[in-house]
Amino acid sequence: MRERVLEAHGLRKTYGSGATAVHALDGVDFALEAGEILVLLGPSGSGKSTLLNVVGGLDAPTAGTVRYRDHDLSQDDDEALTRYRREHVGFVFQFYNLVPSLTARENVQLVVDLVDDAMRPEEALGMVGLADRLDHFPSQLSGGEQQRVAIARAIAKRPDLLLCDEPTGALDGKTGRLVLEAIATVNRELGTTTALITHNAVIAAMGDRVVTMKDGGIASIVHNPTRADPAALDW
Amino acid sequence: MKALRRKLRRDLWRMRGQVITIILILASGLASYVCLAGAHRALTTSRDGYYARHGFPDVFVHLERAPQAVARALREIPGVAAVETRLVAPVSLRLPDRLRPPPGRAISVEPGGRAGGLVLRAGRFIEPGRDDEVLVLETFAHAAGLAPGDRLELVVSGQELRLRVAGLVLSPEWIFPAEIGAGDLSDFGVVWMSRDALAAATGKHGAFDDATFRLVPGADRRSVIEAIDRLLARWGGGGAYGRERQTSHRTVSGELEQLSVLATQVPAVFLLVAMFLLNVVLSRIVHLQREQLAVLRALGYTRRALALHVLGFASVIMVGGVVLGLALGRYLAGAIVGLYGQFFHFPVLEVALDRGLVGISVGVAVVAAGGGALTAAWRAIRLAPAEAMRPPSPARYRRGLLSRLGLARLAGPMGRMIVRDIERRPILTALSVTGVAFSVAIVILGRFSLDAVDHLMDVVFGRTMREDVAVMLARPVPARELGWFRHAPGVMAVEPMRTVPVRLRVEARSYDTAITAWPRAGRLRQVLDGRDRPVPLPADGVMLTALLGQRLGVGPGDLVMVERLEGAHDTFALPVTALVDDRIGMNAYMDLAALGRALGEEPQLSGVLLGVERGQRDRLLRALDRVPAVIAVIEPRSFREAFEAQSGQMMIVWTLIVVVFGSVIAVGVVFNTARVALSERSRDLATLRVLGYSRGEVATVLLGQLAVQVLLALPLGMVSGYLLASSLMATVDPEQFRFPILVSPVTYAFASLVVLGSAIATAIVVRVKLDRIDIVSALKARD
Ligand SMILES: Nc1ncnc2c1ncn2[C@@H]1O[C@H](COP(=O)(O)OP(=O)(O)O)[C@@H](O)[C@H]1O
Ligand SMILES: [Mg+2]
């Protein structure tokens, strides 16, 4: 069994209180293993994003513990969580969230400025196949290109964890595949532990493990004997 | 429509910070208008009513003496409706607790006091035959602690008179009771006494030495004045003049003119800023809510309903601004008029919010709010439902001039975000910068006059009049009389001085003033030029105030005809040997000996300048008190101190008002632009947080942009403050005052500090809001 980079136990996240309380996470045990691609499946509202945000240090759980290696995140204040994100985590979101006033290169530069042994922006953008789009502003890029810039931005600092929340949710199949390929390339070449949310079961084939969530809990965990090449996926 | 109204209420509540700051700016604008225009109206109405009811004259003249029969000839001058002749004499008032007897005027009055437009305030008028009674100007009486029934000693033409106060009065000729500037009210007294008593004291039985005229409507004032001067030339006429040169009228009118300039400038600034902010905020709301609005359209709401919805937002601000502005303006108008009431004395002085004032305020508020809301409402109307529902696409940016200059590269990605955001919205940025600049300008406008006056005070009472005590004599005496002063107690230095009232004439141009003379070698007086450097008196000829030279059309080397407005009224020519740009009045300076030569007489003196040993002042003043020839004793230093004590209070009040007004604008602009920027950029900022930037680092993007705007605004504000100040200064009569520096560095610094302080305080509030942004939900937000 591979090393567990991250471990969470008894995670609860409750929004609101009393009769209107929503349990987004209802006692979840969860782990990420070094170098794997983990796919999170599940219907909308099942708690996937909440889990990923907690794991990535964007959100604090109501109860439970999250350990990154030997570091207990659940005790961290905002400053420590910021440092954790800065040093270890790369995020990719459904709507890219690029800074519109910065070019592709500059968006990546944002991250490069923060850490010591980052890639050069050109290198990171090259990995996602955008070496020829360095000086374009987000408004001059297609959705798929924007998402690949977001991936380049996330991986430029060689993060330990790459967390992607429905990275293909806003893209058509062909473009989506390019994005998934970029993610697979990063995982393969840098060995980045990757968690990827999707509600598209076809995509699950590219993961080492597939975790299915339901109503704030984990319904099943499936090990794929072999990972599919994203280029071969069809939806 | 109920749902829409509820939405409006919630929007207003959610944006209460912005709503309140805009209401405050609008209210400040209206308040400043109501207060300044209200004070202007109150003063104008009081003055004009007072003049009309109590017959304020149109033309004035003072002369040596003329037999009473001349009055009939004056009355027959075409255009003259009424003439009033009287005796007016300089007087020195002996008050028990005052070492330095205040100077003043004694004016003759007919029994019953009808003449002179006197208003009885306490006691009664002088009864026929009561030569031992006196009426006292109410304001002086109050300051000096005099009441009807009190005894009052005064010296007229060297004679001591013991009188009893019959009543206290006000007069339209003495709304502003002083000869020079505003000193202490107890420093200048005006009394009225029976003609017989004053004639006895001055030896002018059956004669008059002063006259006032009312003209028939439409009369040609110029020709009346010329006729009067021709008629009185034989009798030592001192030159007739109109209201514009009557001290009290001139001072009150000057103040009114400044008020009216302020009453347009200040409110205009506020209203423009309010309009701009309303525009920014409402446009942002419409942008943020375009989906909601599109859905409402899809649900079947009409364009009109949506436009009204947007305008509803503006009208709440408008109503709030009007109510608050009128109330605040009414209060401030009362306060300002009360302040004026300390200097200007009217029988009645009341502020009334008349319908015109309220109407204009409401109209202006409607224009400001409506103008601010118009583009937003227009956008709401034109919203295409389908377009608004489309998913967001990133805002368009490009490399602007600043980026191309390489400025952005220096600053790194965060700096680039700042620079590009400014570049993308040049107009919005320019308007916010202008808004903040206005607040700098408002503070400068409110404070600069204090600097100017302070500087003037220093020049006149500190550096021009360097004597400790100036003694004015009732009539010129031979120079040898100086010996007495040299041996008076405590006197260390004595210098003679002479003033001669004259009419200067060059061809058809003429100007009435006085020649002031002292010895060239003297050290107690010095004339300063426009750069405050001392200018020596010429050995020969006359040195004129540059503006006076200009009015007469003469310069060095030219001749000017001088007619003495006293004694024999002889005329002689004098060479102009220098012009000087001094600060106050229209002056003619000469060396004392040169003046004696020009007049063809032994040097005479009408005043004495004294340098006094420390600690000996009281002894000297007591000694001077026993000299009948002394008509006034002036201490420049104590005059200045009294003035400063009084203006100090004014200054605190003014500064406070200005700081509040300036901060209201600065806070309003900074807060609203920050809130809009925050709402536009919360997703970007949350993204930076996700990437691992700390709260502080993220804040620099937003606050850095504000800082750039504020820093750009400071110099712009200084320039516009200077321009506003100059346009206000343009209303000051240059024949009276010529202010050197318009705005001092201290005022520039003060204005900058007020605005920086407001901006920083606002930045702290914004920073707190920034820290509270929930990263996760901000990421989900769509722009
Ligand atoms: N800020 C929030 N406030 C209240 N409820 C929330 C909030 N964020 C998420 N939820 C609720 O938590 C549950 C899980 O949400 P989420 O993790 O986003 O689901 P998923 O990503 O699987 O679609 C949902 O029922 C959602 O409505
Ligand atoms: Mg989700």
Tab-separated table of C-alpha atoms in Angstrom, chain A residues 89-226:
chain	number	residue	atom	x	y	z
A	89	VAL	CA	-1.788	22.650	-2.526
A	90	GLY	CA	-2.776	23.538	-6.069
A	91	PHE	CA	-6.448	24.168	-6.893
A	92	VAL	CA	-8.350	24.004	-10.159
A	93	PHE	CA	-12.014	25.059	-10.288
A	94	GLN	CA	-14.877	24.625	-12.671
A	95	PHE	CA	-14.879	28.301	-13.692
A	96	TYR	CA	-11.073	28.613	-13.960
A	97	ASN	CA	-10.907	31.694	-11.742
A	98	LEU	CA	-8.097	33.306	-13.612
A	99	VAL	CA	-7.307	36.911	-12.773
A	100	PRO	CA	-8.718	38.700	-15.825
A	101	SER	CA	-6.284	41.590	-15.641
A	102	LEU	CA	-3.242	39.314	-15.924
A	103	THR	CA	-1.979	37.421	-18.972
A	104	ALA	CA	-1.552	33.650	-18.934
A	105	ARG	CA	2.107	34.014	-18.043
A	106	GLU	CA	1.342	36.536	-15.314
A	107	ASN	CA	-1.385	34.387	-13.819
A	108	VAL	CA	1.181	31.645	-13.402
A	109	GLN	CA	3.736	34.158	-12.193
A	110	LEU	CA	1.373	34.910	-9.283
A	111	VAL	CA	2.208	31.500	-7.865
A	112	VAL	CA	5.840	31.437	-8.914
A	113	ASP	CA	6.403	34.597	-6.860
A	114	LEU	CA	5.213	32.839	-3.733
A	115	VAL	CA	7.469	29.795	-3.541
A	116	ASP	CA	11.184	29.089	-3.863
A	117	ASP	CA	11.674	26.182	-6.256
A	118	ALA	CA	8.819	26.833	-8.666
A	119	MET	CA	8.908	26.199	-12.395
A	120	ARG	CA	9.231	29.084	-14.746
A	121	PRO	CA	5.763	30.143	-15.992
A	122	GLU	CA	6.767	29.188	-19.562
A	123	GLU	CA	7.636	25.684	-18.396
A	124	ALA	CA	4.361	25.204	-16.550
A	125	LEU	CA	2.372	26.491	-19.507
A	126	GLY	CA	4.384	24.247	-21.797
A	127	MET	CA	3.346	21.219	-19.772
A	128	VAL	CA	-0.314	21.953	-20.477
A	129	GLY	CA	0.369	22.670	-24.151
A	130	LEU	CA	0.023	26.461	-24.057
A	131	ALA	CA	3.592	27.498	-24.850
A	132	ASP	CA	2.217	29.661	-27.643
A	133	ARG	CA	-0.375	31.494	-25.539
A	134	LEU	CA	1.872	33.092	-22.965
A	135	ASP	CA	0.872	36.707	-23.430
A	136	HIS	CA	-2.852	36.307	-23.933
A	137	PHE	CA	-5.317	37.720	-21.470
A	138	PRO	CA	-8.031	35.348	-20.215
A	139	SER	CA	-10.605	37.134	-22.352
A	140	GLN	CA	-8.524	36.180	-25.395
A	141	LEU	CA	-8.484	32.453	-24.537
A	142	SER	CA	-11.096	29.721	-25.036
A	143	GLY	CA	-12.634	27.984	-22.024
A	144	GLY	CA	-10.393	24.952	-22.386
A	145	GLU	CA	-7.317	27.138	-22.714
A	146	GLN	CA	-8.306	29.119	-19.673
A	147	GLN	CA	-8.702	25.918	-17.698
A	148	ARG	CA	-5.271	24.711	-18.796
A	149	VAL	CA	-3.784	28.031	-17.667
A	150	ALA	CA	-5.474	27.390	-14.330
A	151	ILE	CA	-3.835	23.939	-14.217
A	152	ALA	CA	-0.454	25.413	-15.115
A	153	ARG	CA	-0.933	27.963	-12.375
A	154	ALA	CA	-1.816	25.217	-9.898
A	155	ILE	CA	1.149	22.987	-10.722
A	156	ALA	CA	3.842	25.611	-11.325
A	157	LYS	CA	4.911	25.458	-7.716
A	158	ARG	CA	5.149	21.618	-7.895
A	159	PRO	CA	2.438	21.146	-5.275
A	160	ASP	CA	2.108	17.982	-3.231
A	161	LEU	CA	-1.635	17.954	-3.766
A	162	LEU	CA	-3.526	18.961	-6.883
A	163	LEU	CA	-7.221	19.401	-6.123
A	164	CYS	CA	-9.561	19.812	-9.097
A	165	ASP	CA	-13.258	20.621	-8.597
A	166	GLU	CA	-15.140	19.664	-11.772
A	167	PRO	CA	-12.401	20.991	-14.052
A	168	THR	CA	-14.327	19.892	-17.147
A	169	GLY	CA	-17.775	20.892	-15.897
A	170	ALA	CA	-18.005	23.894	-18.187
A	171	LEU	CA	-16.302	22.341	-21.212
A	172	ASP	CA	-17.338	20.202	-24.148
A	173	GLY	CA	-15.971	16.680	-24.495
A	174	LYS	CA	-13.062	17.397	-26.781
A	175	THR	CA	-11.794	20.334	-24.822
A	176	GLY	CA	-12.435	18.495	-21.578
A	177	ARG	CA	-10.193	15.664	-22.702
A	178	LEU	CA	-7.322	18.073	-23.349
A	179	VAL	CA	-7.715	19.361	-19.800
A	180	LEU	CA	-7.799	15.875	-18.322
A	181	GLU	CA	-4.741	14.928	-20.333
A	182	ALA	CA	-2.928	17.902	-18.863
A	183	ILE	CA	-3.835	16.734	-15.393
A	184	ALA	CA	-2.701	13.171	-16.140
A	185	THR	CA	0.572	14.477	-17.591
A	186	VAL	CA	1.307	16.481	-14.469
A	187	ASN	CA	0.509	13.475	-12.291
A	188	ARG	CA	2.768	11.252	-14.313
A	189	GLU	CA	5.696	13.627	-14.718
A	190	LEU	CA	5.705	15.288	-11.304
A	191	GLY	CA	4.108	12.531	-9.270
A	192	THR	CA	1.603	14.997	-7.884
A	193	THR	CA	-1.068	13.439	-5.717
A	194	THR	CA	-4.302	14.416	-7.437
A	195	ALA	CA	-7.957	14.522	-6.386
A	196	LEU	CA	-10.495	15.240	-9.095
A	197	ILE	CA	-14.209	15.851	-8.680
A	198	THR	CA	-16.584	14.973	-11.440
A	199	HIS	CA	-20.149	13.896	-11.763
A	200	ASN	CA	-19.291	12.172	-15.019
A	201	ALA	CA	-18.795	8.432	-14.384
A	202	VAL	CA	-16.817	7.987	-17.623
A	203	ILE	CA	-14.026	10.141	-16.274
A	204	ALA	CA	-13.713	7.836	-13.249
A	205	ALA	CA	-11.750	5.445	-15.459
A	206	MET	CA	-8.685	7.705	-15.388
A	207	GLY	CA	-8.337	7.395	-11.599
A	208	ASP	CA	-6.439	4.896	-9.430
A	209	ARG	CA	-9.284	4.978	-6.955
A	210	VAL	CA	-12.862	6.122	-7.326
A	211	VAL	CA	-14.682	7.396	-4.238
A	212	THR	CA	-18.427	7.811	-4.587
A	213	MET	CA	-20.208	10.171	-2.228
A	214	LYS	CA	-23.850	10.334	-1.251
A	215	ASP	CA	-25.660	12.591	1.199
A	216	GLY	CA	-22.507	13.811	2.894
A	217	GLY	CA	-21.035	10.370	3.338
A	218	ILE	CA	-18.861	7.940	1.347
A	219	ALA	CA	-20.952	5.326	-0.392
A	220	SER	CA	-18.185	3.256	-1.992
A	221	ILE	CA	-14.471	3.122	-2.811
A	222	VAL	CA	-13.371	1.297	-5.951
A	223	HIS	CA	-9.739	0.500	-6.967
A	224	ASN	CA	-9.098	0.541	-10.690
A	225	PRO	CA	-6.519	-2.072	-11.615
A	226	THR	CA	-5.369	0.125	-14.502
